[in-house]
């Protein structure tokens, strides 16, 4: 919504939003494993709302879960914390991620409202 307010042309806003979403998905763990992001780009994961949303969702679903597999008479128990660690997620970061998402939501709404008030004039 903020991009649509900031740009006058709808096609430019759509193109920029598409590129931004691709960037967000890349750094959020949807297209690229979080452990494979180069060390110099780790700080970019903080900017990705997909990162916080994906981590909060996966921690909510997998934390406390134990997967049991029995094959060839051998029983294997895999705790959810091991699964989270394998994919680079922090099992204790649920509330931190929820707060980050709420802060991003409020921040983007405030920035969009300010931009609307300061730079967009009503045509009569």
Short mmCIF file of N, CA and C in Angstrom, two decimals:
data_model
loop_
_atom_site.label_atom_id
_atom_site.label_comp_id
_atom_site.label_asym_id
_atom_site.label_seq_id
_atom_site.Cartn_x
_atom_site.Cartn_y
_atom_site.Cartn_z
N UNK A 1 0.83 -1.18 0.00
CA UNK A 1 0.00 0.00 0.00
C UNK A 1 0.88 1.25 0.00
N UNK A 2 1.98 1.19 0.73
CA UNK A 2 2.86 2.34 0.80
C UNK A 2 3.47 2.64 -0.57
N UNK A 3 3.81 1.60 -1.33
CA UNK A 3 4.37 1.82 -2.67
C UNK A 3 3.34 2.45 -3.61
N UNK A 4 2.10 2.03 -3.50
CA UNK A 4 1.05 2.59 -4.34
C UNK A 4 0.81 4.06 -4.01
N UNK A 5 0.99 4.44 -2.77
CA UNK A 5 0.85 5.84 -2.38
C UNK A 5 2.03 6.66 -2.89
N UNK A 6 3.23 6.08 -2.82
CA UNK A 6 4.44 6.83 -3.15
C UNK A 6 4.62 7.03 -4.65
N UNK A 7 4.19 6.09 -5.46
CA UNK A 7 4.40 6.19 -6.90
C UNK A 7 3.12 6.60 -7.60
N UNK A 8 3.25 7.48 -8.58
CA UNK A 8 2.08 7.99 -9.28
C UNK A 8 1.54 7.01 -10.32
N UNK A 9 2.42 6.22 -10.90
CA UNK A 9 2.04 5.30 -11.95
C UNK A 9 1.80 3.91 -11.35
N UNK A 10 0.65 3.33 -11.63
CA UNK A 10 0.30 2.03 -11.08
C UNK A 10 1.19 0.90 -11.58
N UNK A 11 1.63 0.98 -12.83
CA UNK A 11 2.49 -0.08 -13.36
C UNK A 11 3.87 -0.05 -12.72
N UNK A 12 4.37 1.13 -12.40
CA UNK A 12 5.65 1.22 -11.70
C UNK A 12 5.53 0.64 -10.29
N UNK A 13 4.42 0.94 -9.62
CA UNK A 13 4.20 0.41 -8.27
C UNK A 13 4.10 -1.12 -8.31
N UNK A 14 3.44 -1.66 -9.32
CA UNK A 14 3.31 -3.11 -9.44
C UNK A 14 4.66 -3.76 -9.69
N UNK A 15 5.46 -3.18 -10.58
CA UNK A 15 6.79 -3.72 -10.87
C UNK A 15 7.68 -3.67 -9.64
N UNK A 16 7.69 -2.55 -8.94
CA UNK A 16 8.52 -2.41 -7.75
C UNK A 16 8.05 -3.36 -6.63
N UNK A 17 6.73 -3.52 -6.49
CA UNK A 17 6.21 -4.43 -5.48
C UNK A 17 6.58 -5.88 -5.80
N UNK A 18 6.56 -6.25 -7.08
CA UNK A 18 6.95 -7.60 -7.48
C UNK A 18 8.42 -7.86 -7.18
N UNK A 19 9.28 -6.91 -7.51
CA UNK A 19 10.70 -7.06 -7.20
C UNK A 19 10.95 -7.10 -5.70
N UNK A 20 10.24 -6.30 -4.96
CA UNK A 20 10.38 -6.29 -3.50
C UNK A 20 9.94 -7.63 -2.91
N UNK A 21 8.84 -8.18 -3.41
CA UNK A 21 8.37 -9.48 -2.91
C UNK A 21 9.37 -10.59 -3.23
N UNK A 22 9.97 -10.55 -4.41
CA UNK A 22 10.98 -11.55 -4.76
C UNK A 22 12.18 -11.45 -3.82
N UNK A 23 12.61 -10.25 -3.56
CA UNK A 23 13.71 -10.01 -2.61
C UNK A 23 13.33 -10.51 -1.21
N UNK A 24 12.11 -10.22 -0.78
CA UNK A 24 11.63 -10.66 0.53
C UNK A 24 11.59 -12.19 0.63
N UNK A 25 11.09 -12.85 -0.42
CA UNK A 25 11.02 -14.31 -0.41
C UNK A 25 12.40 -14.94 -0.43
N UNK A 26 13.32 -14.34 -1.16
CA UNK A 26 14.68 -14.86 -1.23
C UNK A 26 15.35 -14.84 0.13
N UNK A 27 15.22 -13.73 0.85
CA UNK A 27 15.86 -13.60 2.15
C UNK A 27 15.02 -14.16 3.29
N UNK A 28 13.76 -14.47 3.04
CA UNK A 28 12.89 -14.95 4.09
C UNK A 28 12.94 -16.45 4.32
N UNK A 29 13.65 -17.16 3.51
CA UNK A 29 13.76 -18.60 3.68
C UNK A 29 12.81 -19.40 2.81
N UNK A 30 12.06 -18.74 1.95
CA UNK A 30 11.14 -19.47 1.07
C UNK A 30 11.85 -20.04 -0.15
N UNK A 31 12.79 -19.29 -0.70
CA UNK A 31 13.52 -19.73 -1.89
C UNK A 31 14.94 -20.17 -1.60
N UNK A 32 15.47 -19.76 -0.47
CA UNK A 32 16.87 -20.00 -0.14
C UNK A 32 16.94 -20.40 1.33
N UNK A 33 17.64 -21.47 1.63
CA UNK A 33 17.81 -21.89 3.02
C UNK A 33 18.53 -20.80 3.79
N UNK A 34 18.06 -20.50 4.98
CA UNK A 34 18.64 -19.40 5.76
C UNK A 34 20.11 -19.61 6.07
N UNK A 35 20.53 -20.85 6.17
CA UNK A 35 21.93 -21.13 6.46
C UNK A 35 22.86 -20.91 5.28
N UNK A 36 22.31 -20.81 4.07
CA UNK A 36 23.15 -20.64 2.88
C UNK A 36 23.31 -19.19 2.46
N UNK A 37 22.68 -18.26 3.19
CA UNK A 37 22.84 -16.84 2.86
C UNK A 37 24.26 -16.43 3.23
N UNK A 38 24.96 -15.73 2.35
CA UNK A 38 26.35 -15.32 2.66
C UNK A 38 26.40 -14.45 3.92
N UNK A 39 27.49 -14.54 4.67
CA UNK A 39 27.58 -13.77 5.93
C UNK A 39 27.43 -12.26 5.74
N UNK A 40 27.87 -11.73 4.62
CA UNK A 40 27.76 -10.29 4.40
C UNK A 40 26.31 -9.85 4.16
N UNK A 41 25.41 -10.80 3.85
CA UNK A 41 24.01 -10.47 3.57
C UNK A 41 23.08 -10.85 4.72
N UNK A 42 23.62 -11.32 5.84
CA UNK A 42 22.76 -11.72 6.96
C UNK A 42 21.93 -10.56 7.50
N UNK A 43 22.47 -9.36 7.48
CA UNK A 43 21.71 -8.23 8.01
C UNK A 43 20.48 -7.92 7.15
N UNK A 44 20.47 -8.34 5.89
CA UNK A 44 19.31 -8.11 5.03
C UNK A 44 18.11 -8.96 5.45
N UNK A 45 18.37 -10.07 6.15
CA UNK A 45 17.26 -10.90 6.61
C UNK A 45 16.40 -10.18 7.63
N UNK A 46 16.98 -9.23 8.34
CA UNK A 46 16.23 -8.46 9.33
C UNK A 46 15.18 -7.60 8.63
N UNK A 47 15.45 -7.16 7.42
CA UNK A 47 14.52 -6.32 6.67
C UNK A 47 13.37 -7.10 6.06
N UNK A 48 13.47 -8.41 6.00
CA UNK A 48 12.47 -9.24 5.34
C UNK A 48 11.35 -9.62 6.31
N UNK A 49 10.12 -9.21 5.98
CA UNK A 49 9.00 -9.63 6.83
C UNK A 49 8.67 -11.10 6.62
N UNK A 50 9.02 -11.65 5.47
CA UNK A 50 8.85 -13.09 5.26
C UNK A 50 9.70 -13.88 6.24
N UNK A 51 10.87 -13.37 6.57
CA UNK A 51 11.77 -14.04 7.49
C UNK A 51 11.10 -14.19 8.85
N UNK A 52 10.57 -13.09 9.38
CA UNK A 52 9.92 -13.13 10.69
C UNK A 52 8.64 -13.97 10.65
N UNK A 53 7.86 -13.82 9.58
CA UNK A 53 6.60 -14.57 9.48
C UNK A 53 6.84 -16.06 9.35
N UNK A 54 7.80 -16.43 8.52
CA UNK A 54 8.11 -17.86 8.31
C UNK A 54 8.64 -18.48 9.60
N UNK A 55 9.54 -17.77 10.29
CA UNK A 55 10.11 -18.31 11.52
C UNK A 55 9.02 -18.45 12.59
N UNK A 56 8.16 -17.45 12.75
CA UNK A 56 7.09 -17.53 13.74
C UNK A 56 6.14 -18.68 13.43
N UNK A 57 5.79 -18.85 12.16
CA UNK A 57 4.89 -19.92 11.76
C UNK A 57 5.51 -21.29 12.00
N UNK A 58 6.75 -21.46 11.61
CA UNK A 58 7.39 -22.77 11.75
C UNK A 58 7.66 -23.10 13.22
N UNK A 59 8.09 -22.11 14.00
CA UNK A 59 8.31 -22.35 15.43
C UNK A 59 6.99 -22.72 16.10
N UNK A 60 5.90 -22.05 15.73
CA UNK A 60 4.60 -22.37 16.31
C UNK A 60 4.17 -23.80 15.98
N UNK A 61 4.46 -24.25 14.78
CA UNK A 61 4.02 -25.57 14.35
C UNK A 61 4.93 -26.71 14.82
N UNK A 62 6.24 -26.47 14.87
CA UNK A 62 7.19 -27.57 15.07
C UNK A 62 7.74 -27.64 16.50
N UNK A 63 7.79 -26.52 17.22
CA UNK A 63 8.36 -26.53 18.56
C UNK A 63 7.52 -27.41 19.48
N UNK A 64 8.17 -28.30 20.19
CA UNK A 64 7.49 -29.22 21.09
C UNK A 64 7.02 -30.49 20.41
N UNK A 65 7.17 -30.57 19.11
CA UNK A 65 6.75 -31.73 18.34
C UNK A 65 7.87 -32.77 18.31
N UNK A 66 7.52 -34.01 18.36
CA UNK A 66 8.49 -35.09 18.20
C UNK A 66 8.02 -36.00 17.08
N UNK A 67 8.85 -36.17 16.09
CA UNK A 67 8.52 -37.05 14.98
C UNK A 67 9.07 -38.45 15.27
N UNK A 68 8.22 -39.44 15.11
CA UNK A 68 8.61 -40.83 15.34
C UNK A 68 8.56 -41.58 14.02
N UNK A 69 9.63 -42.27 13.72
CA UNK A 69 9.71 -43.07 12.50
C UNK A 69 10.21 -44.46 12.88
N UNK A 70 9.51 -45.46 12.41
CA UNK A 70 9.93 -46.83 12.66
C UNK A 70 10.18 -47.51 11.32
N UNK A 71 11.41 -47.91 11.10
CA UNK A 71 11.78 -48.62 9.86
C UNK A 71 12.70 -49.76 10.22
N UNK A 72 12.43 -50.88 9.63
CA UNK A 72 13.26 -52.07 9.80
C UNK A 72 13.44 -52.43 11.27
N UNK A 73 12.40 -52.19 12.07
CA UNK A 73 12.46 -52.53 13.49
C UNK A 73 13.21 -51.52 14.34
N UNK A 74 13.64 -50.42 13.76
CA UNK A 74 14.38 -49.40 14.48
C UNK A 74 13.48 -48.17 14.62
N UNK A 75 13.33 -47.69 15.85
CA UNK A 75 12.50 -46.52 16.11
C UNK A 75 13.39 -45.29 16.26
N UNK A 76 13.07 -44.24 15.49
CA UNK A 76 13.85 -43.00 15.52
C UNK A 76 12.94 -41.88 15.98
N UNK A 77 13.36 -41.15 17.00
CA UNK A 77 12.63 -39.99 17.49
C UNK A 77 13.43 -38.74 17.16
N UNK A 78 12.78 -37.79 16.48
CA UNK A 78 13.44 -36.54 16.12
C UNK A 78 12.67 -35.39 16.76
N UNK A 79 13.28 -34.69 17.73
CA UNK A 79 12.58 -33.56 18.34
C UNK A 79 12.44 -32.38 17.37
N UNK A 80 11.40 -31.58 17.59
CA UNK A 80 11.15 -30.43 16.73
C UNK A 80 12.28 -29.41 16.76
N UNK A 81 12.95 -29.28 17.91
CA UNK A 81 14.06 -28.32 18.02
C UNK A 81 15.19 -28.68 17.05
N UNK A 82 15.40 -29.96 16.81
CA UNK A 82 16.44 -30.38 15.87
C UNK A 82 16.05 -29.99 14.44
N UNK A 83 14.77 -30.14 14.12
CA UNK A 83 14.28 -29.75 12.80
C UNK A 83 14.45 -28.25 12.60
N UNK A 84 14.09 -27.47 13.62
CA UNK A 84 14.24 -26.02 13.53
C UNK A 84 15.70 -25.62 13.36
N UNK A 85 16.57 -26.27 14.11
CA UNK A 85 18.00 -25.95 14.03
C UNK A 85 18.57 -26.34 12.66
N UNK A 86 18.08 -27.43 12.10
CA UNK A 86 18.55 -27.87 10.78
C UNK A 86 18.26 -26.82 9.70
N UNK A 87 17.10 -26.19 9.80
CA UNK A 87 16.73 -25.19 8.80
C UNK A 87 17.11 -23.77 9.20
N UNK A 88 17.80 -23.61 10.32
CA UNK A 88 18.32 -22.30 10.72
C UNK A 88 17.36 -21.43 11.47
N UNK A 89 16.32 -22.01 12.07
CA UNK A 89 15.35 -21.22 12.83
C UNK A 89 15.65 -21.31 14.32
N UNK A 90 15.29 -20.25 15.05
CA UNK A 90 15.49 -20.19 16.49
C UNK A 90 14.19 -20.57 17.18
N UNK A 91 14.22 -21.60 18.01
CA UNK A 91 13.01 -22.10 18.66
C UNK A 91 12.47 -21.12 19.69
N UNK A 92 13.28 -20.18 20.16
CA UNK A 92 12.84 -19.24 21.18
C UNK A 92 12.42 -17.89 20.60
N UNK A 93 12.32 -17.78 19.29
CA UNK A 93 12.13 -16.48 18.65
C UNK A 93 10.68 -16.19 18.25
N UNK A 94 9.72 -16.94 18.75
CA UNK A 94 8.33 -16.75 18.31
C UNK A 94 7.83 -15.34 18.64
N UNK A 95 7.90 -14.95 19.90
CA UNK A 95 7.36 -13.64 20.30
C UNK A 95 8.18 -12.50 19.74
N UNK A 96 9.47 -12.69 19.59
CA UNK A 96 10.30 -11.65 18.96
C UNK A 96 9.83 -11.41 17.53
N UNK A 97 9.55 -12.50 16.82
CA UNK A 97 9.09 -12.37 15.43
C UNK A 97 7.70 -11.73 15.35
N UNK A 98 6.82 -12.07 16.28
CA UNK A 98 5.49 -11.47 16.29
C UNK A 98 5.59 -9.97 16.55
N UNK A 99 6.46 -9.57 17.47
CA UNK A 99 6.65 -8.15 17.76
C UNK A 99 7.26 -7.42 16.57
N UNK A 100 8.22 -8.07 15.89
CA UNK A 100 8.83 -7.46 14.70
C UNK A 100 7.78 -7.27 13.61
N UNK A 101 6.92 -8.27 13.40
CA UNK A 101 5.88 -8.15 12.38
C UNK A 101 4.89 -7.04 12.73
N UNK A 102 4.50 -6.95 13.99
CA UNK A 102 3.58 -5.89 14.41
C UNK A 102 4.24 -4.52 14.23
N UNK A 103 5.52 -4.42 14.57
CA UNK A 103 6.23 -3.15 14.40
C UNK A 103 6.34 -2.75 12.94
N UNK A 104 6.63 -3.73 12.06
CA UNK A 104 6.70 -3.43 10.63
C UNK A 104 5.35 -2.97 10.11
N UNK A 105 4.29 -3.63 10.55
CA UNK A 105 2.94 -3.27 10.11
C UNK A 105 2.61 -1.84 10.52
N UNK A 106 2.83 -1.51 11.78
CA UNK A 106 2.54 -0.16 12.26
C UNK A 106 3.46 0.85 11.57
N UNK A 107 4.74 0.51 11.41
CA UNK A 107 5.67 1.43 10.76
C UNK A 107 5.29 1.74 9.33
N UNK A 108 4.94 0.72 8.56
CA UNK A 108 4.56 0.96 7.16
C UNK A 108 3.24 1.72 7.05
N UNK A 109 2.31 1.46 7.97
CA UNK A 109 1.06 2.22 7.96
C UNK A 109 1.32 3.70 8.29
N UNK A 110 2.17 3.95 9.26
CA UNK A 110 2.49 5.33 9.63
C UNK A 110 3.23 6.03 8.49
N UNK A 111 4.22 5.35 7.89
CA UNK A 111 4.95 5.95 6.77
C UNK A 111 4.03 6.23 5.58
N UNK A 112 3.14 5.30 5.28
CA UNK A 112 2.19 5.51 4.19
C UNK A 112 1.24 6.66 4.48
N UNK A 113 0.77 6.75 5.72
CA UNK A 113 -0.10 7.87 6.10
C UNK A 113 0.60 9.20 6.05
N UNK A 114 1.85 9.24 6.52
CA UNK A 114 2.62 10.48 6.46
C UNK A 114 2.87 10.91 5.02
N UNK A 115 3.24 9.96 4.18
CA UNK A 115 3.48 10.27 2.77
C UNK A 115 2.20 10.79 2.12
N UNK A 116 1.09 10.18 2.48
CA UNK A 116 -0.20 10.60 1.93
C UNK A 116 -0.53 12.02 2.36
N UNK A 117 -0.29 12.33 3.62
CA UNK A 117 -0.59 13.67 4.13
C UNK A 117 0.36 14.74 3.57
N UNK A 118 1.64 14.40 3.43
CA UNK A 118 2.62 15.41 3.06
C UNK A 118 2.77 15.63 1.55
N UNK A 119 2.64 14.58 0.76
CA UNK A 119 3.00 14.69 -0.64
C UNK A 119 1.86 14.48 -1.63
N UNK A 120 0.76 13.93 -1.21
CA UNK A 120 -0.33 13.67 -2.14
C UNK A 120 -1.39 14.76 -1.94
N UNK A 121 -1.68 15.46 -3.01
CA UNK A 121 -2.69 16.53 -2.97
C UNK A 121 -3.94 16.07 -3.68
N UNK A 122 -5.08 16.42 -3.13
CA UNK A 122 -6.36 16.06 -3.71
C UNK A 122 -6.65 16.93 -4.93
N UNK A 123 -7.07 16.28 -6.00
CA UNK A 123 -7.45 17.02 -7.21
C UNK A 123 -8.95 17.23 -7.23
N UNK A 124 -9.36 18.43 -7.54
CA UNK A 124 -10.80 18.72 -7.58
C UNK A 124 -11.27 18.97 -8.98
#
